[in-house]
Tab-separated table of C-alpha atoms in Angstrom:
chain	number	residue	atom	x	y	z
A	1	UNK	CA	-30.312	-16.196	-16.839
A	2	UNK	CA	-29.661	-13.865	-13.547
A	3	UNK	CA	-31.183	-10.937	-12.773
A	4	UNK	CA	-29.279	-7.511	-14.319
A	5	UNK	CA	-27.918	-6.373	-11.068
A	6	UNK	CA	-26.750	-9.861	-9.995
A	7	UNK	CA	-24.965	-9.764	-13.729
A	8	UNK	CA	-22.770	-6.724	-13.247
A	9	UNK	CA	-21.636	-7.048	-9.890
A	10	UNK	CA	-20.729	-10.770	-11.399
A	11	UNK	CA	-19.123	-8.990	-14.173
A	12	UNK	CA	-17.392	-6.774	-11.412
A	13	UNK	CA	-15.941	-9.930	-9.724
A	14	UNK	CA	-14.666	-11.217	-13.011
A	15	UNK	CA	-12.723	-8.254	-13.793
A	16	UNK	CA	-11.460	-7.696	-10.294
A	17	UNK	CA	-10.456	-11.223	-10.601
A	18	UNK	CA	-8.551	-10.810	-13.930
A	19	UNK	CA	-6.655	-7.495	-12.462
A	20	UNK	CA	-5.617	-8.989	-9.212
A	21	UNK	CA	-4.354	-11.863	-11.130
A	22	UNK	CA	-2.473	-9.877	-13.280
A	23	UNK	CA	-3.623	-10.637	-16.500
A	24	UNK	CA	-3.870	-6.441	-16.939
A	25	UNK	CA	-1.046	-5.071	-14.880
A	26	UNK	CA	-1.132	-1.838	-13.321
A	27	UNK	CA	-0.475	0.715	-16.038
A	28	UNK	CA	-2.077	-1.663	-18.568
A	29	UNK	CA	-4.593	-0.438	-21.177
A	30	UNK	CA	-7.409	-3.596	-20.287
A	31	UNK	CA	-9.544	-5.029	-23.497
A	32	UNK	CA	-11.972	-2.976	-25.464
A	33	UNK	CA	-15.757	-3.140	-24.375
A	34	UNK	CA	-16.805	-5.380	-27.529
A	35	UNK	CA	-13.972	-7.914	-26.804
A	36	UNK	CA	-14.905	-7.636	-23.029
A	37	UNK	CA	-18.260	-8.805	-24.056
A	38	UNK	CA	-17.108	-11.555	-26.044
A	39	UNK	CA	-14.468	-12.805	-23.465
A	40	UNK	CA	-17.430	-12.415	-20.532
A	41	UNK	CA	-20.473	-13.684	-22.418
A	42	UNK	CA	-22.159	-10.718	-21.182
A	43	UNK	CA	-24.093	-7.774	-22.784
A	44	UNK	CA	-22.016	-4.121	-23.638
A	45	UNK	CA	-24.667	-2.315	-21.009
A	46	UNK	CA	-23.761	-4.973	-18.099
A	47	UNK	CA	-19.705	-4.369	-19.182
A	48	UNK	CA	-20.237	-0.929	-19.053
A	49	UNK	CA	-21.812	-0.760	-15.694
A	50	UNK	CA	-18.927	-2.879	-14.326
A	51	UNK	CA	-16.469	-0.675	-15.565
A	52	UNK	CA	-17.891	2.233	-14.830
A	53	UNK	CA	-17.940	0.535	-11.033
A	54	UNK	CA	-14.759	0.106	-10.952
A	55	UNK	CA	-13.355	3.533	-12.339
A	56	UNK	CA	-15.526	4.867	-9.797
A	57	UNK	CA	-13.449	2.635	-7.226
A	58	UNK	CA	-10.243	3.989	-8.245
A	59	UNK	CA	-8.894	0.693	-9.872
A	60	UNK	CA	-9.566	1.654	-13.732
A	61	UNK	CA	-9.470	5.343	-15.076
A	62	UNK	CA	-10.868	6.282	-18.725
A	63	UNK	CA	-9.067	8.432	-20.863
A	64	UNK	CA	-10.448	10.013	-23.492
A	65	UNK	CA	-9.257	8.494	-26.941
A	66	UNK	CA	-6.712	6.242	-25.855
A	67	UNK	CA	-8.619	3.601	-23.468
A	68	UNK	CA	-9.801	2.163	-20.362
A	69	UNK	CA	-6.416	1.462	-17.999
A	70	UNK	CA	-5.604	-0.055	-14.842
A	71	UNK	CA	-4.583	2.456	-12.072
A	72	UNK	CA	-4.574	0.187	-9.049
A	73	UNK	CA	-5.458	-3.153	-7.999
A	74	UNK	CA	-6.194	-1.958	-4.538
A	75	UNK	CA	-9.890	-0.325	-4.369
A	76	UNK	CA	-9.065	1.570	-0.768
A	77	UNK	CA	-6.135	2.855	-1.519
A	78	UNK	CA	-7.389	5.604	-3.889
A	79	UNK	CA	-9.853	6.274	-1.079
A	80	UNK	CA	-7.004	6.630	1.238
A	81	UNK	CA	-5.246	8.895	-1.092
A	82	UNK	CA	-7.878	10.845	-1.638
A	83	UNK	CA	-7.795	11.679	1.919
A	84	UNK	CA	-4.646	12.610	2.623
A	85	UNK	CA	-3.897	16.459	3.080
A	86	UNK	CA	-1.367	18.595	4.875
A	87	UNK	CA	-3.708	19.022	7.839
A	88	UNK	CA	-4.261	15.248	8.337
A	89	UNK	CA	-0.713	14.313	8.776
A	90	UNK	CA	-1.053	14.005	12.791
A	91	UNK	CA	-4.037	11.401	11.757
A	92	UNK	CA	-1.532	9.511	9.284
A	93	UNK	CA	0.628	9.065	11.567
A	94	UNK	CA	-1.405	7.790	14.537
A	95	UNK	CA	-2.844	5.023	11.832
A	96	UNK	CA	0.686	3.933	10.535
A	97	UNK	CA	1.207	3.615	14.465
A	98	UNK	CA	-1.544	1.155	14.854
A	99	UNK	CA	-0.257	-0.874	12.116
A	100	UNK	CA	3.304	-0.625	12.416
A	101	UNK	CA	3.243	-1.280	16.450
A	102	UNK	CA	0.985	-4.180	15.734
A	103	UNK	CA	3.188	-5.608	12.873
A	104	UNK	CA	6.126	-5.550	14.792
A	105	UNK	CA	5.195	-7.811	17.626
A	106	UNK	CA	3.928	-9.992	15.731
A	107	UNK	CA	7.053	-9.662	13.016
A	108	UNK	CA	8.910	-10.820	16.497
A	109	UNK	CA	6.915	-13.682	17.235
A	110	UNK	CA	6.651	-15.086	13.600
A	111	UNK	CA	9.351	-14.210	11.548
A	112	UNK	CA	11.058	-17.105	9.716
A	113	UNK	CA	14.933	-16.813	8.624
A	114	UNK	CA	13.549	-15.501	4.958
A	115	UNK	CA	12.027	-12.648	6.541
A	116	UNK	CA	14.950	-11.739	8.506
A	117	UNK	CA	17.568	-12.203	5.382
A	118	UNK	CA	14.473	-9.894	3.696
A	119	UNK	CA	14.764	-7.343	6.731
A	120	UNK	CA	18.552	-7.305	6.434
A	121	UNK	CA	18.498	-6.451	3.185
A	122	UNK	CA	15.739	-3.581	3.473
A	123	UNK	CA	17.511	-1.861	5.991
A	124	UNK	CA	20.721	-2.283	3.942
A	125	UNK	CA	19.026	-0.612	1.197
A	126	UNK	CA	17.416	2.147	3.799
A	127	UNK	CA	21.472	3.077	5.456
A	128	UNK	CA	22.460	2.778	1.683
A	129	UNK	CA	19.996	5.555	0.393
A	130	UNK	CA	21.049	7.576	3.391
A	131	UNK	CA	24.234	7.572	2.528
A	132	UNK	CA	23.413	8.459	-1.253
A	133	UNK	CA	21.850	12.100	0.224
A	134	UNK	CA	18.748	11.421	-2.482
A	135	UNK	CA	15.087	12.282	-0.499
A	136	UNK	CA	13.073	10.184	-3.111
A	137	UNK	CA	15.430	7.426	-2.571
A	138	UNK	CA	15.341	7.171	0.672
A	139	UNK	CA	11.749	7.693	1.299
A	140	UNK	CA	11.033	4.698	-1.265
A	141	UNK	CA	13.847	2.194	0.672
A	142	UNK	CA	12.215	3.492	4.351
A	143	UNK	CA	8.921	2.503	2.947
A	144	UNK	CA	10.240	-0.719	1.422
A	145	UNK	CA	11.321	-1.485	5.504
A	146	UNK	CA	8.277	-1.005	7.178
A	147	UNK	CA	6.224	-3.086	4.339
A	148	UNK	CA	8.938	-5.422	4.947
A	149	UNK	CA	8.502	-5.608	8.814
A	150	UNK	CA	4.225	-5.941	8.100
A	151	UNK	CA	4.995	-8.719	5.601
A	152	UNK	CA	7.295	-10.527	8.562
A	153	UNK	CA	4.326	-10.567	10.702
A	154	UNK	CA	2.291	-13.008	8.626
A	155	UNK	CA	-1.225	-11.442	8.793
A	156	UNK	CA	-2.937	-11.216	5.554
A	157	UNK	CA	-5.678	-8.799	6.577
A	158	UNK	CA	-2.988	-6.842	7.862
A	159	UNK	CA	-0.617	-6.696	4.828
A	160	UNK	CA	-3.760	-5.623	2.914
A	161	UNK	CA	-4.709	-2.712	4.684
A	162	UNK	CA	-1.085	-1.572	5.603
A	163	UNK	CA	-0.278	-1.319	1.422
A	164	UNK	CA	-3.803	0.734	1.278
A	165	UNK	CA	-2.335	3.371	2.868
A	166	UNK	CA	1.062	3.054	0.925
A	167	UNK	CA	0.765	6.344	-0.311
A	168	UNK	CA	0.119	8.005	3.183
A	169	UNK	CA	3.274	6.541	4.141
A	170	UNK	CA	5.424	8.028	1.461
A	171	UNK	CA	3.823	11.068	2.030
A	172	UNK	CA	4.202	11.524	5.714
A	173	UNK	CA	8.314	10.113	5.332
A	174	UNK	CA	9.091	12.729	2.697
A	175	UNK	CA	7.193	15.269	4.419
A	176	UNK	CA	9.251	14.737	7.734
A	177	UNK	CA	12.598	14.265	5.755
A	178	UNK	CA	11.806	17.493	4.065
A	179	UNK	CA	13.811	18.963	1.183
A	180	UNK	CA	17.198	17.322	2.416
A	181	UNK	CA	18.593	14.412	4.441
A	182	UNK	CA	19.539	16.226	7.786
A	183	UNK	CA	21.517	14.082	10.370
A	184	UNK	CA	19.020	15.397	13.148
A	185	UNK	CA	16.163	13.945	11.049
A	186	UNK	CA	17.945	10.273	11.020
A	187	UNK	CA	16.168	7.400	12.786
A	188	UNK	CA	18.102	4.561	13.727
A	189	UNK	CA	15.524	1.306	12.500
A	190	UNK	CA	18.713	-1.323	13.153
A	191	UNK	CA	17.215	-1.449	16.966
A	192	UNK	CA	13.756	-2.583	15.292
A	193	UNK	CA	15.199	-5.429	13.446
A	194	UNK	CA	17.175	-6.776	16.153
A	195	UNK	CA	14.498	-6.951	18.339
A	196	UNK	CA	12.476	-8.756	15.370
A	197	UNK	CA	15.662	-10.975	15.066
A	198	UNK	CA	15.749	-11.694	18.849
A	199	UNK	CA	11.992	-12.982	19.332
A	200	UNK	CA	11.126	-10.079	21.698
A	201	UNK	CA	7.633	-8.927	20.732
A	202	UNK	CA	7.511	-6.228	23.292
A	203	UNK	CA	11.139	-4.621	22.796
A	204	UNK	CA	10.006	-4.859	18.574
A	205	UNK	CA	6.729	-3.061	19.660
A	206	UNK	CA	7.993	-0.710	21.581
A	207	UNK	CA	11.163	0.321	18.836
A	208	UNK	CA	8.589	0.538	16.404
A	209	UNK	CA	6.131	3.191	18.224
A	210	UNK	CA	9.080	5.689	19.324
A	211	UNK	CA	9.534	7.381	16.106
A	212	UNK	CA	5.366	7.091	15.592
A	213	UNK	CA	4.775	9.000	18.650
A	214	UNK	CA	2.255	12.414	17.900
A	215	UNK	CA	4.049	15.289	17.802
A	216	UNK	CA	3.267	17.484	21.117
A	217	UNK	CA	0.183	19.360	20.946
A	218	UNK	CA	-1.231	17.789	17.646
């Protein structure tokens, strides 16, 4: 039998695998402790420590009298979310710029017909959300377009890291928009999509970076 520490790590890996596989989607309650003991073939203390580790990582959440729920599939996302504060907006924008400029450059080199169709759909949804005038809808549609650009880069690690800043991404977009969609806050992303379609990595990177320049004096 492996040492206790190794059994705990193996149990953490087993729980994480089931969460990533979708056995327990975000929002679902995981099986009870006795059920996990029976399913995983380990002791109660081992299960308890493994669950506690994933709670600390922000993947699971214990709710008194209700059970333990999946709250994230990404251990980095809760860490990033906890670090987002109003006085760190400039840092968030700089991180976005680092990811999105490179993603646009790679997307121009690697995009597929399916990627271009997804970008066109995301751009159309963004424009429709702007016309609809609802800030929350526009924030989601804008974030979806940026995510589609990252997906078109076909770099798995970049996509995972970018997903971890999803909360920060929406936060900066919402903060930029304010309480209503004003014409002077509109940014055209059509040129970015066209640069990717044209296979022009330099222009795509330039377009992606243009609307993420740090504010003067920031």
